[in-house]
Short mmCIF file of C-alpha atoms and ligand atoms in Angstrom, two decimals:
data_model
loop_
_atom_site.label_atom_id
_atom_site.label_comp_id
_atom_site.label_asym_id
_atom_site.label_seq_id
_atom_site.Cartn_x
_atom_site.Cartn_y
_atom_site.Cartn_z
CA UNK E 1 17.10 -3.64 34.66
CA UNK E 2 18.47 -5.36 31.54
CA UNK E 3 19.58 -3.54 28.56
CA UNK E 4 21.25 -4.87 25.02
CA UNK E 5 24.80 -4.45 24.51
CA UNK E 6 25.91 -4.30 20.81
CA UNK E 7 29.44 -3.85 19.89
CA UNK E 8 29.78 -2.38 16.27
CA UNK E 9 31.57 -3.85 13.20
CA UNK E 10 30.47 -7.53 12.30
CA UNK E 11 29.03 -8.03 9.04
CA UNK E 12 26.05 -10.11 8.75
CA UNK E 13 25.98 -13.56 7.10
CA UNK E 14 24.17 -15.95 6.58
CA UNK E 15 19.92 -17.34 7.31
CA UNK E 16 17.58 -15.43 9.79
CA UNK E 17 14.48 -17.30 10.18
CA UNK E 18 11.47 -14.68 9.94
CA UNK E 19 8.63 -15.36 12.81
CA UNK E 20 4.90 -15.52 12.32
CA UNK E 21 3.56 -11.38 12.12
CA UNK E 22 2.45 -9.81 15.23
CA UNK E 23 0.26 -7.38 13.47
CA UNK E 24 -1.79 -10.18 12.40
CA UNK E 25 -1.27 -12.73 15.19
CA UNK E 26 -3.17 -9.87 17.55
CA UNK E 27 -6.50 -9.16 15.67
CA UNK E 28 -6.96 -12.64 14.63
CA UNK E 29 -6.53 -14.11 18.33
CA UNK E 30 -9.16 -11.29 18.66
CA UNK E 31 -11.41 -12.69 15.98
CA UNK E 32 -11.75 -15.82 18.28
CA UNK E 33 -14.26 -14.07 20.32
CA UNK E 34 -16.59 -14.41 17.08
CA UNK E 35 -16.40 -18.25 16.93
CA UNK E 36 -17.67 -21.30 18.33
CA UNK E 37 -15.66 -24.00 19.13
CA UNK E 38 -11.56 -24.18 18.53
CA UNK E 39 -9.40 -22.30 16.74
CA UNK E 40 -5.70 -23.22 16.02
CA UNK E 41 -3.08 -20.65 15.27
CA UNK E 42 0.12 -21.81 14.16
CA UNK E 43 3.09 -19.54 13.62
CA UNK E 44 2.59 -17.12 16.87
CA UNK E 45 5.31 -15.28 17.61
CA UNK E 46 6.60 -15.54 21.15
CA UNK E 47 6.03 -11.87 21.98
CA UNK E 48 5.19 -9.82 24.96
CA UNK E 49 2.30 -7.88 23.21
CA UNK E 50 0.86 -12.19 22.52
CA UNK E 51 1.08 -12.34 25.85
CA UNK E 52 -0.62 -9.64 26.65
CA UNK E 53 -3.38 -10.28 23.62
CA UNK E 54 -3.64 -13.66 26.05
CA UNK E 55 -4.42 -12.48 28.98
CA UNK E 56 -6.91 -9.71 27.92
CA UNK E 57 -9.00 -13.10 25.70
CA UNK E 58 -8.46 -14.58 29.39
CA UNK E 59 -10.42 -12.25 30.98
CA UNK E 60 -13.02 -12.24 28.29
CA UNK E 61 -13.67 -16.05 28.44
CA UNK E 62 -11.60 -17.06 26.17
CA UNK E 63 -9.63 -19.92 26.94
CA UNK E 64 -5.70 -20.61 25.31
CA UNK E 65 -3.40 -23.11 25.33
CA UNK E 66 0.52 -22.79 23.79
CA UNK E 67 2.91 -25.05 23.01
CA UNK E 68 6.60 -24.69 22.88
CA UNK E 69 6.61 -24.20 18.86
CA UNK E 70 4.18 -21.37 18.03
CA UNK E 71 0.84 -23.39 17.90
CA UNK E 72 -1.81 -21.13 20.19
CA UNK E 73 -5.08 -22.75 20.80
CA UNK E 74 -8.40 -20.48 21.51
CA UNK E 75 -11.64 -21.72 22.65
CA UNK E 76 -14.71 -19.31 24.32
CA UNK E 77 -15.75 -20.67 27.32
CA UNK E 78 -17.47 -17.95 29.29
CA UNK E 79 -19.60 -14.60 27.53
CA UNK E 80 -20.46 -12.90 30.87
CA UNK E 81 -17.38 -10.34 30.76
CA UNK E 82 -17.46 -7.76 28.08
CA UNK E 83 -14.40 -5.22 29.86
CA UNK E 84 -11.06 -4.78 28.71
CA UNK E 85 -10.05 -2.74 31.58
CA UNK E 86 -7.31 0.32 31.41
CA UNK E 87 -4.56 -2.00 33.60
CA UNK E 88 -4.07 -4.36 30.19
CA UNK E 89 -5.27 -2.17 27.36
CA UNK E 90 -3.01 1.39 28.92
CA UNK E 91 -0.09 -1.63 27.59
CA UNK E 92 -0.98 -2.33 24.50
CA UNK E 93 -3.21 -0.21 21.39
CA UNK E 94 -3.77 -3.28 19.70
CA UNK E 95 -6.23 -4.51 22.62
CA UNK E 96 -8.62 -2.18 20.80
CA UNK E 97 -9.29 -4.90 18.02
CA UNK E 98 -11.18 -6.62 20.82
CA UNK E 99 -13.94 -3.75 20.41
CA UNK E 100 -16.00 -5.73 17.31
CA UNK E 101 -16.13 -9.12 18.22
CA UNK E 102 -17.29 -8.03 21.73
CA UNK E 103 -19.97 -5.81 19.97
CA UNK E 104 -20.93 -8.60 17.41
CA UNK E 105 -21.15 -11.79 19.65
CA UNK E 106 -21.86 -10.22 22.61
CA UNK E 107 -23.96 -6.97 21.86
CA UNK E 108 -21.99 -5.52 24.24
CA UNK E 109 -18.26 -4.08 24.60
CA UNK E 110 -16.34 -1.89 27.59
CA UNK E 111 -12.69 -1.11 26.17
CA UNK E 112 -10.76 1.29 27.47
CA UNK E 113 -9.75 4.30 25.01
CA UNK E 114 -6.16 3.59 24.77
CA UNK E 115 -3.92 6.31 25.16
CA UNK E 116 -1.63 8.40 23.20
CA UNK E 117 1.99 6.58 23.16
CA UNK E 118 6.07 7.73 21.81
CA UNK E 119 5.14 7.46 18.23
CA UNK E 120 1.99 10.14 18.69
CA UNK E 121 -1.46 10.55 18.97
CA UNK E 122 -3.91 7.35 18.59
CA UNK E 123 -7.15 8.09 18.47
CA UNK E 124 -10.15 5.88 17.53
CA UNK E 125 -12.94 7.85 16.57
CA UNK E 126 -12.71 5.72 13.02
CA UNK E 127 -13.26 2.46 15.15
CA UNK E 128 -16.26 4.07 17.07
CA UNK E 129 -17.92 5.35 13.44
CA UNK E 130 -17.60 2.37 11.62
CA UNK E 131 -19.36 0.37 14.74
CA UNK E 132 -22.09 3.29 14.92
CA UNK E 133 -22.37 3.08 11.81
CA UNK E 134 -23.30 -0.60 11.98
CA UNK E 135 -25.78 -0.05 14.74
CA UNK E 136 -23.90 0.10 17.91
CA UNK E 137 -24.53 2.90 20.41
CA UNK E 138 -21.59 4.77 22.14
CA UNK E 139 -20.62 6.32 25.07
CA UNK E 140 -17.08 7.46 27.03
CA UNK E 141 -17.62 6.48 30.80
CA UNK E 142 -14.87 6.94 32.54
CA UNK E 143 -11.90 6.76 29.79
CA UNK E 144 -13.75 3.69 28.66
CA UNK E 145 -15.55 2.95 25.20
CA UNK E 146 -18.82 1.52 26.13
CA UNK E 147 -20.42 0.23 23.04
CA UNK E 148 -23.78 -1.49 22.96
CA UNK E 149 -26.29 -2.86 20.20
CA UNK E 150 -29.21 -5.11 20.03
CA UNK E 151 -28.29 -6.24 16.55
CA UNK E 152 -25.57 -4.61 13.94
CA UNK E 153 -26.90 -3.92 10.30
CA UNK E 154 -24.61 -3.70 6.72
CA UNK E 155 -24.39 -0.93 5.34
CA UNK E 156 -21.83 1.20 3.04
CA UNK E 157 -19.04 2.66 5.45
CA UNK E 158 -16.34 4.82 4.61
CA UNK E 159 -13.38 4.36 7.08
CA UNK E 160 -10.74 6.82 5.15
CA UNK E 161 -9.12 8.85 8.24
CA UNK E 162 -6.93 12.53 8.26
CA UNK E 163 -4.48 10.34 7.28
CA UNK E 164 -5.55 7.58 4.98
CA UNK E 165 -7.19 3.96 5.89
CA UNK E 166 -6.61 3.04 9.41
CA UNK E 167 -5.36 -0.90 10.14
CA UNK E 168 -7.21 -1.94 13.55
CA UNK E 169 -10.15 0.64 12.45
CA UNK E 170 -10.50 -1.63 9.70
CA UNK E 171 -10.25 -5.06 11.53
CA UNK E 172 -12.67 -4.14 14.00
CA UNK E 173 -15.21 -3.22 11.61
CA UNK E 174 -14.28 -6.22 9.60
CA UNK E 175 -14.66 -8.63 12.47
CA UNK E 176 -18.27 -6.83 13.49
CA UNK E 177 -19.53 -7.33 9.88
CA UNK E 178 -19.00 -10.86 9.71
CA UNK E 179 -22.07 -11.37 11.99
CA UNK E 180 -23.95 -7.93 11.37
CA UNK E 181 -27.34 -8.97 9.13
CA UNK E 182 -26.81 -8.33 5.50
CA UNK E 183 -24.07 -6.76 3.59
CA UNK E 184 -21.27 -4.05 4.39
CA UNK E 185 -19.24 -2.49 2.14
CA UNK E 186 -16.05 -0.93 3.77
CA UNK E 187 -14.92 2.00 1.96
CA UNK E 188 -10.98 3.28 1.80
CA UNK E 189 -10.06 0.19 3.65
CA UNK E 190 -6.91 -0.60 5.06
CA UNK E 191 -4.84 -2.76 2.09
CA UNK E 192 -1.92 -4.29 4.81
CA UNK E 193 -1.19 -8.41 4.02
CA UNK E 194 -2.02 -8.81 7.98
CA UNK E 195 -5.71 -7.32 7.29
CA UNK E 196 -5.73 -10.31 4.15
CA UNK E 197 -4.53 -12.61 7.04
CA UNK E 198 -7.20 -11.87 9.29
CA UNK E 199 -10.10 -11.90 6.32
CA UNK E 200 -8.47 -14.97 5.25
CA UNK E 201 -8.87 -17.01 9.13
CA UNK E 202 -12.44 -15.59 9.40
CA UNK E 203 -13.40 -17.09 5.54
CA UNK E 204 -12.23 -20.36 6.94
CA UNK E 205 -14.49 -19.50 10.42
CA UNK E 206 -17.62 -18.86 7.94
CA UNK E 207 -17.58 -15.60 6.89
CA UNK E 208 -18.55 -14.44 3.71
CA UNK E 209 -15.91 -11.52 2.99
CA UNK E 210 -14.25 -10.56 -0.56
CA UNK E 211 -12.14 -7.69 -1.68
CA UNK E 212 -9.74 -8.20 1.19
CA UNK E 213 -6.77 -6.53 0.07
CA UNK E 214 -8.11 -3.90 -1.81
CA UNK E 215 -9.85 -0.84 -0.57
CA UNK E 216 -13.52 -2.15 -1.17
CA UNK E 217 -14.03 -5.23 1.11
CA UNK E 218 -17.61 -6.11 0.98
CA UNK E 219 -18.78 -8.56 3.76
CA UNK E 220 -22.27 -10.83 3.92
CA UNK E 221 -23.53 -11.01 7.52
CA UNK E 222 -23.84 -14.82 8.65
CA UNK E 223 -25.49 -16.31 11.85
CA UNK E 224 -22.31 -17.98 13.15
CA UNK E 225 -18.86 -18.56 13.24
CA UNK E 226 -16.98 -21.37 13.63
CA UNK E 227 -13.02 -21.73 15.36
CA UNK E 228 -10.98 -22.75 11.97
CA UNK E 229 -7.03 -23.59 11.98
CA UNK E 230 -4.82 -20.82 10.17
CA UNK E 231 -1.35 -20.30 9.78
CA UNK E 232 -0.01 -17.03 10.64
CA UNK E 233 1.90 -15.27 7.83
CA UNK E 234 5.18 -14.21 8.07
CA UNK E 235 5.90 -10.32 9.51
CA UNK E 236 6.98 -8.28 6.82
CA UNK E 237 8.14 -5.61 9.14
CA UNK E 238 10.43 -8.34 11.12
CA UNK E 239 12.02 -9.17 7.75
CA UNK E 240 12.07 -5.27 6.36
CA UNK E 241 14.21 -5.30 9.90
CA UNK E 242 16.71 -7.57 8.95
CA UNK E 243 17.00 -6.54 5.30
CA UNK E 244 18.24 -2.87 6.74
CA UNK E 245 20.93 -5.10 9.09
CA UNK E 246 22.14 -6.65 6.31
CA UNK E 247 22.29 -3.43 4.16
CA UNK E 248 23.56 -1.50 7.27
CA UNK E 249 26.38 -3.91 7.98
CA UNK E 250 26.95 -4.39 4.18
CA UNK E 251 26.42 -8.03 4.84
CA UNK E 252 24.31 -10.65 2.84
CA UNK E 253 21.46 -12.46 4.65
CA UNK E 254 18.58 -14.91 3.37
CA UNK E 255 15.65 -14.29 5.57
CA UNK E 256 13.78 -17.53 5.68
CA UNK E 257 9.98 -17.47 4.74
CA UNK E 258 9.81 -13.30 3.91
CA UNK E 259 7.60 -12.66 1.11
CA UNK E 260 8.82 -9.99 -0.80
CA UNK E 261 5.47 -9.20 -2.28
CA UNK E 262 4.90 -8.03 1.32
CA UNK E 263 7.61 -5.42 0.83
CA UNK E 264 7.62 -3.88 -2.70
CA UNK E 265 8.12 -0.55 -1.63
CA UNK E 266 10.89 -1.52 1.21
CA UNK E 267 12.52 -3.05 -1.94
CA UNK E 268 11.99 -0.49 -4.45
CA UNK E 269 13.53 1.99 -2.05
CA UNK E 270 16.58 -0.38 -1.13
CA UNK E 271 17.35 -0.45 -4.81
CA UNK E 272 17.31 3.12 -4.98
CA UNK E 273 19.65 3.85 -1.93
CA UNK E 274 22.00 0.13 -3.89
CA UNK E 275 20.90 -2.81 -2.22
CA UNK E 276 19.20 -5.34 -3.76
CA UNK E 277 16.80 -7.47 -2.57
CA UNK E 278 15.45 -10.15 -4.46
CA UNK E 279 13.20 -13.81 -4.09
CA UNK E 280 14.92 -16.89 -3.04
CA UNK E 281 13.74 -20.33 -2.83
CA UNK E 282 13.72 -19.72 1.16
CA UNK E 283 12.41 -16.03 1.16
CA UNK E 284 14.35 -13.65 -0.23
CA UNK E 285 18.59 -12.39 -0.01
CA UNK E 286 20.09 -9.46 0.57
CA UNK E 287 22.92 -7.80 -0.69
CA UNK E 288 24.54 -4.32 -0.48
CA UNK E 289 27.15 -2.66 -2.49
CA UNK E 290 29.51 -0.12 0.23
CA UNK E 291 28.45 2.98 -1.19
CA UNK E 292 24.59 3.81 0.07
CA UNK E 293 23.07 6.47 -2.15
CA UNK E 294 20.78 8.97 -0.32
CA UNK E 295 17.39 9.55 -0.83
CA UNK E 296 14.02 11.11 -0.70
CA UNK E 297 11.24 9.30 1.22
CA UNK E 298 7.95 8.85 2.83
CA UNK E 299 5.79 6.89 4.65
CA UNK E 300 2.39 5.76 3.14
CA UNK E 301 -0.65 3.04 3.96
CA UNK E 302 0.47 -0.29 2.49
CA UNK E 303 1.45 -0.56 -0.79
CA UNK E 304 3.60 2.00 -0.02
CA UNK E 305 6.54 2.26 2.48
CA UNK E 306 5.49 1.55 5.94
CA UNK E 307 5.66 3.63 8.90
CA UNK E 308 7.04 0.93 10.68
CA UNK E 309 10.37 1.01 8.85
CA UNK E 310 10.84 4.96 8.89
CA UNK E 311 13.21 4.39 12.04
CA UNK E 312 15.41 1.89 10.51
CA UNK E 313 15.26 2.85 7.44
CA UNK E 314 16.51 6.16 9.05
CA UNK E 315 19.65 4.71 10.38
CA UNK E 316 20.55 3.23 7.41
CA UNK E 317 20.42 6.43 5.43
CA UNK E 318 22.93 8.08 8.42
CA UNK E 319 25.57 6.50 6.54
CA UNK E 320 24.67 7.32 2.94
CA UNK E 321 26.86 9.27 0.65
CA UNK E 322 24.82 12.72 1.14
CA UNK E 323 21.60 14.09 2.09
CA UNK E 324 18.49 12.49 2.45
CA UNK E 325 15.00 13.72 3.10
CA UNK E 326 12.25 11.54 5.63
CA UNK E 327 8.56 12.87 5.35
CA UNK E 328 6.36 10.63 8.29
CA UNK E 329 2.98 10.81 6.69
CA UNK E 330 1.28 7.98 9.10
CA UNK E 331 2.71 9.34 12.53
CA UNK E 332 3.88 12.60 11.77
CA UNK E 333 5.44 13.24 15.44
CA UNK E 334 7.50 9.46 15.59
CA UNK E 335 10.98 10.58 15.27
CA UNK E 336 11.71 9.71 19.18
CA UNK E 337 14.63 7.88 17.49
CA UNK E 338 16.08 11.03 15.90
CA UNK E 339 18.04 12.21 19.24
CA UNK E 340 19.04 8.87 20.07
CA UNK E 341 20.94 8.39 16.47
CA UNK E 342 22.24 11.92 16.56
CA UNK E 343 23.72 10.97 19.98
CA UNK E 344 26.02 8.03 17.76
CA UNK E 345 27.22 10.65 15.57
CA UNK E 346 24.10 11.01 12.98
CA UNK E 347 23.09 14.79 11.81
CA UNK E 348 19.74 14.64 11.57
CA UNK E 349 17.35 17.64 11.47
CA UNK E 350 13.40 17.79 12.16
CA UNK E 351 11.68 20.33 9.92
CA UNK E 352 8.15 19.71 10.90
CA UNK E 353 7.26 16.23 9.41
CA UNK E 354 10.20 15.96 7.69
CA UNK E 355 13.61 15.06 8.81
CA UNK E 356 16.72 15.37 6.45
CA UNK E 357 18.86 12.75 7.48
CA UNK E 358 23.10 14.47 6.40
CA UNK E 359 24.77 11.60 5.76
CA UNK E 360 28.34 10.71 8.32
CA UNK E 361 31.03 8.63 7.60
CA UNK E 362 30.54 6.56 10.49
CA UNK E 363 28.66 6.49 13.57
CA UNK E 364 29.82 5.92 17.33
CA UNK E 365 28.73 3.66 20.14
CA UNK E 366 26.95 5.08 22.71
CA UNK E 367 24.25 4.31 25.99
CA UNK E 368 21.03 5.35 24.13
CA UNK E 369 17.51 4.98 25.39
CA UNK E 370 14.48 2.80 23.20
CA UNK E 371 11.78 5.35 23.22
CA UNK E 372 8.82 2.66 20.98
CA UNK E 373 9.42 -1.10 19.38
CA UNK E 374 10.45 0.51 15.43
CA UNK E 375 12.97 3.20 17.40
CA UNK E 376 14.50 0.39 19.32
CA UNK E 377 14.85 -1.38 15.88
CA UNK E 378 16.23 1.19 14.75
CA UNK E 379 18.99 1.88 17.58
CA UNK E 380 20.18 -1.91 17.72
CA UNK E 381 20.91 -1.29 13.85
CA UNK E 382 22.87 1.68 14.42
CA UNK E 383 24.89 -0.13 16.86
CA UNK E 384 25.73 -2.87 14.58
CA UNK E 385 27.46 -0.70 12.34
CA UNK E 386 28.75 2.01 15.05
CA UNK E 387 32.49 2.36 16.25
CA UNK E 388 32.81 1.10 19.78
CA UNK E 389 29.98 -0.41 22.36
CA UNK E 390 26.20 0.87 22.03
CA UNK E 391 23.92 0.00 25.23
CA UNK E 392 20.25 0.65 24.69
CA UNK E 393 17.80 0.62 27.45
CA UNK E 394 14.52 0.05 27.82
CA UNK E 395 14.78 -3.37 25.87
CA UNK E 396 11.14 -4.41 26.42
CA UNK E 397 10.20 -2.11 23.58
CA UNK E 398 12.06 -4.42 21.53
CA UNK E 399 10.69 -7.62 23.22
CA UNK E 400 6.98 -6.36 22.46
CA UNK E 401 7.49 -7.05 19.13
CA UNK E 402 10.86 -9.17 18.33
CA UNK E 403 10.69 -12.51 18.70
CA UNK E 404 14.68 -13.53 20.54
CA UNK E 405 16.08 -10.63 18.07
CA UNK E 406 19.45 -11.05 19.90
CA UNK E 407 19.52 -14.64 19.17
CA UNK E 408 18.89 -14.09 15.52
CA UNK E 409 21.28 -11.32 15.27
CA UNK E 410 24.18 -13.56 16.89
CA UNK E 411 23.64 -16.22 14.56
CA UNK E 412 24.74 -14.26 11.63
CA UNK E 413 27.46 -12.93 12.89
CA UNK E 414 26.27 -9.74 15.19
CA UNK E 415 28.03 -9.10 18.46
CA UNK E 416 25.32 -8.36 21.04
CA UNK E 417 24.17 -9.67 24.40
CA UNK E 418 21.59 -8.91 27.04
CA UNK E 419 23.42 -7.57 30.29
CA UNK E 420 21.46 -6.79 33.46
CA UNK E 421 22.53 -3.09 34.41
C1 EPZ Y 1 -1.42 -0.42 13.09
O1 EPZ Y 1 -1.72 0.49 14.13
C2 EPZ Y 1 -0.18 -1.16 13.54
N1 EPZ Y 1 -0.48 -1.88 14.77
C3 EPZ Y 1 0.96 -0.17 13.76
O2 EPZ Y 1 2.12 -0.92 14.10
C4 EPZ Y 1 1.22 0.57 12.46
O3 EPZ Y 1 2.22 1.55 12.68
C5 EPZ Y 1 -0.07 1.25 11.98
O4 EPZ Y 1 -1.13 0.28 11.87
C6 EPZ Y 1 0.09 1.92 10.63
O5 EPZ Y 1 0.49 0.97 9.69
C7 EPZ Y 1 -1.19 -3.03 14.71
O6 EPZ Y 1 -1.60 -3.46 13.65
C8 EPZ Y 1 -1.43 -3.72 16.01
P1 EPZ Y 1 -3.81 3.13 12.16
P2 EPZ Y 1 -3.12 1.29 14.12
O7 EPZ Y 1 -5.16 3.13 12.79
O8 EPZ Y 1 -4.17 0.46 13.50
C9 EPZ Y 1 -4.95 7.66 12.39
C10 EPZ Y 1 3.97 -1.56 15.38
O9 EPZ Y 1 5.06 -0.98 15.53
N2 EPZ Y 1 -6.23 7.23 12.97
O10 EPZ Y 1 -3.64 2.46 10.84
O11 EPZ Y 1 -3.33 1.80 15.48
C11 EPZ Y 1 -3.77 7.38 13.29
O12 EPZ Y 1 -3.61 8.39 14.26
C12 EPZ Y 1 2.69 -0.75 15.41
O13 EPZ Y 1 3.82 -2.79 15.17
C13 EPZ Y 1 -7.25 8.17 13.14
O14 EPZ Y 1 -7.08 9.33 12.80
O15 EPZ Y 1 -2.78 2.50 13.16
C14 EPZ Y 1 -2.63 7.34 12.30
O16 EPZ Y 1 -2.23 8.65 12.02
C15 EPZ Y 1 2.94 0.72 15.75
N3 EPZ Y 1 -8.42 7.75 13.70
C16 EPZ Y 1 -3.28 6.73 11.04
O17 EPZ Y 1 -4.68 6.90 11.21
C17 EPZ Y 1 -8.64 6.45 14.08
O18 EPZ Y 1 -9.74 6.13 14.57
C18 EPZ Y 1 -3.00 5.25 10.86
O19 EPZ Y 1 -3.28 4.63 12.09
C19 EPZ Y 1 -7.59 5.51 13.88
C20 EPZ Y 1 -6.41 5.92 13.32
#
């Protein structure tokens, strides 16, 4: 069993080259079920959940090819299999964006429901109305979604969930639309750069779609789709990763190709606690002043702060000068993290969906355990700034969504290495 071994105290300097964003690398290898013909995807990340996106498209016909520098090529080659079985899809939520392409091209779809995971609940009952809504018929058979139609029809859908728009609800209605017969209008859409992404590849496939980005995205049914070439943009939550490293080990960083109109709120907050962010002519640097001013905070659907920085956003605030307050309003039960930190030396206390985060004076090394990908973010942070060794386990968390995080983190100065336990 490996685990990453992170010995506190180095401040971070210098570039970190930011990889291509999984959250939009996955639907959009999806998408490729829509098309004829090839797509090319440049800037993949090397990831284990790309992997995985792989070999479920492998199993559905569609053929890939990689090359050593991030350049995935898709082509369909077979139709007859329509089942994303439980063995691949138990792995990995984001299999679920196969659901509407299947449905769309195929008229058929078999998916299993994916199951609940460390950050909470995740249902899909958003996915499965926006599809009905379409035309698609439903049943649960088994723990699989078995979705059928003989054609799917626009219409006006409203996809706002318990708690707001919903990302992969939102890309798999998207991706159905494209082919559905006439227009759809998706209501309280999901507003995250990686849905722009994947409206942006299918445009270039043939698709008619406009509002992407905003909460209205209106989409005119075509016949086909062809495979287009598309660039990957750059993960913002990757980058929102390293800005926290850099604040946490009151370094300064450049992260190459970040966008910081991907991270406004990550920003806005940063400034608040006294670090500044700002735009460079490679991305955007980082710099931190020692004192780290506590504050009040919670998690919204994009603009606002993602859900996907509460953890290390929480580590970073164990070290501010006072109290802070946490409210998770995406996944109110993902605070697996909280224990771990509080095992370094954090107080932290869980009131409900809030946690207020005291802040410490420093925080110690110690063998903690990755619970989900944003916790283990979060512990490797901790341990860059903690007295002493850390070792986390369960580092394939962090290798589901990281792309060689240790080898970025060395290169700037961190001291951390993979050691088989
Ligand atoms: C996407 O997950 C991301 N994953 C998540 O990132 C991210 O945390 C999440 O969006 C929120 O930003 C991918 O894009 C692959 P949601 P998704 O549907 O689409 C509720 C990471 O670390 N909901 O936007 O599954 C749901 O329970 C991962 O990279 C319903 O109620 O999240 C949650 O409370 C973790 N019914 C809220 O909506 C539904 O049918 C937002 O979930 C669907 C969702």
């Amino acid at each position: 069993m490996q685990c990453l071994e992170i010995i506190g105290g180095s401040r971070l300097r210098g570039t970190v080259p930011i990889s291509g964003a999984k959250n939009a690398a996955l639907p959009i290898m999806a998408a490729s079920i829509l098309t004829d013909g090839e797509t090319v995807l440049h800037n993949v990340p090397d990831l284990a959940d790309v992997r995985l996106m792989l070999t479920i498209l492998e199993r559905l016909g569609v053929k890939s090819e990689r090359d050593g520098n991030g350049t995935i090529r898709l082509r369909v080659e077979d139709e007859m299999n329509v089942h994303a079985a439980y063995d691949l899809v138990s792995k990995m939520r984001a299999s679920v964006c196969v659901l509407g392409p299947l449905l769309a091209r195929r008229k058929r779809a078999q998916v299993s429901m994916p199951g609940g995971c460390s950050i909470g609940d995740r249902p899909i009952g958003l996915h499965i109305d926006g599809l009905e809504a379409l035309g698609a018929e439903y049943e649960l058979v088994n723990g699989d979604v078995l979705m059928r139609c003989k054609k799917l029809t626009g219409r006006d859908i409203f996809l706002g969930g318990p708690f707001g728009s919903s990302v992969t609800a939102t890309a798999n209605v998207l991706m159905a639309a494209t082919l559905a017969e006439g227009r759809t209008l998706i209501e309280s859409a999901a507003c995250e750069p990686e849905i722009v992404d994947l409206a942006e590849y299918l445009n270039k496939c043939g698709a008619q779609i406009k509002g992407h980005g905003t909460p209205a995205i209106t989409i005119d049914g075509v016949d086909k789709l062809t495979g287009a070439e598309h660039r990957v943009l750059p993960d913002r939550i990757e980058a929102g990763t390293f800005v926290i490293a850099a604040a946490i080990t009151n370094g300064d960083l450049e992260l190459e190709h970040a966008r910081i109109e991907h991270l406004r709120a990550v920003v806005e907050l940063l400034r608040r606690v006294g670090v500044i962010v700002e735009r460079s002519e490679k991305g955007l640097v980082v710099s931190s002043s020692r004192r780290l001013e506590p504050v009040t905070m919670t998690t919204q659907p994009f603009p606002g702060f993602p859900t996907d920085l509460q953890a290390q956003a929480m580590a970073l605030l164990c070290l501010a000068d006072g109290n802070s307050m946490i409210t998770e309003k995406i996944f109110p039960d993902r605070f697996l993290h909280v224990a771990e930190l509080n095992r370094m030396g954090a107080r932290i206390r869980k009131e409900g969906p809030t946690v207020i985060v005291e802040g410490v004076k420093k925080l110690i090394g110690a063998p903690v355990m990755a619970s989900d990908l944003r916790a283990s973010a979060a512990l490797i942070l901790a341990g860059l700034v903690a007295k002493g060794t850390t070792r986390m386990q369960r580092v394939y968390h962090i290798d589901r969504g990281y792309e060689r995080i240790e080898e970025k983190l060395v290169a700037v100065g961190a001291n951390i290495r993979r050691v088989d336990v």
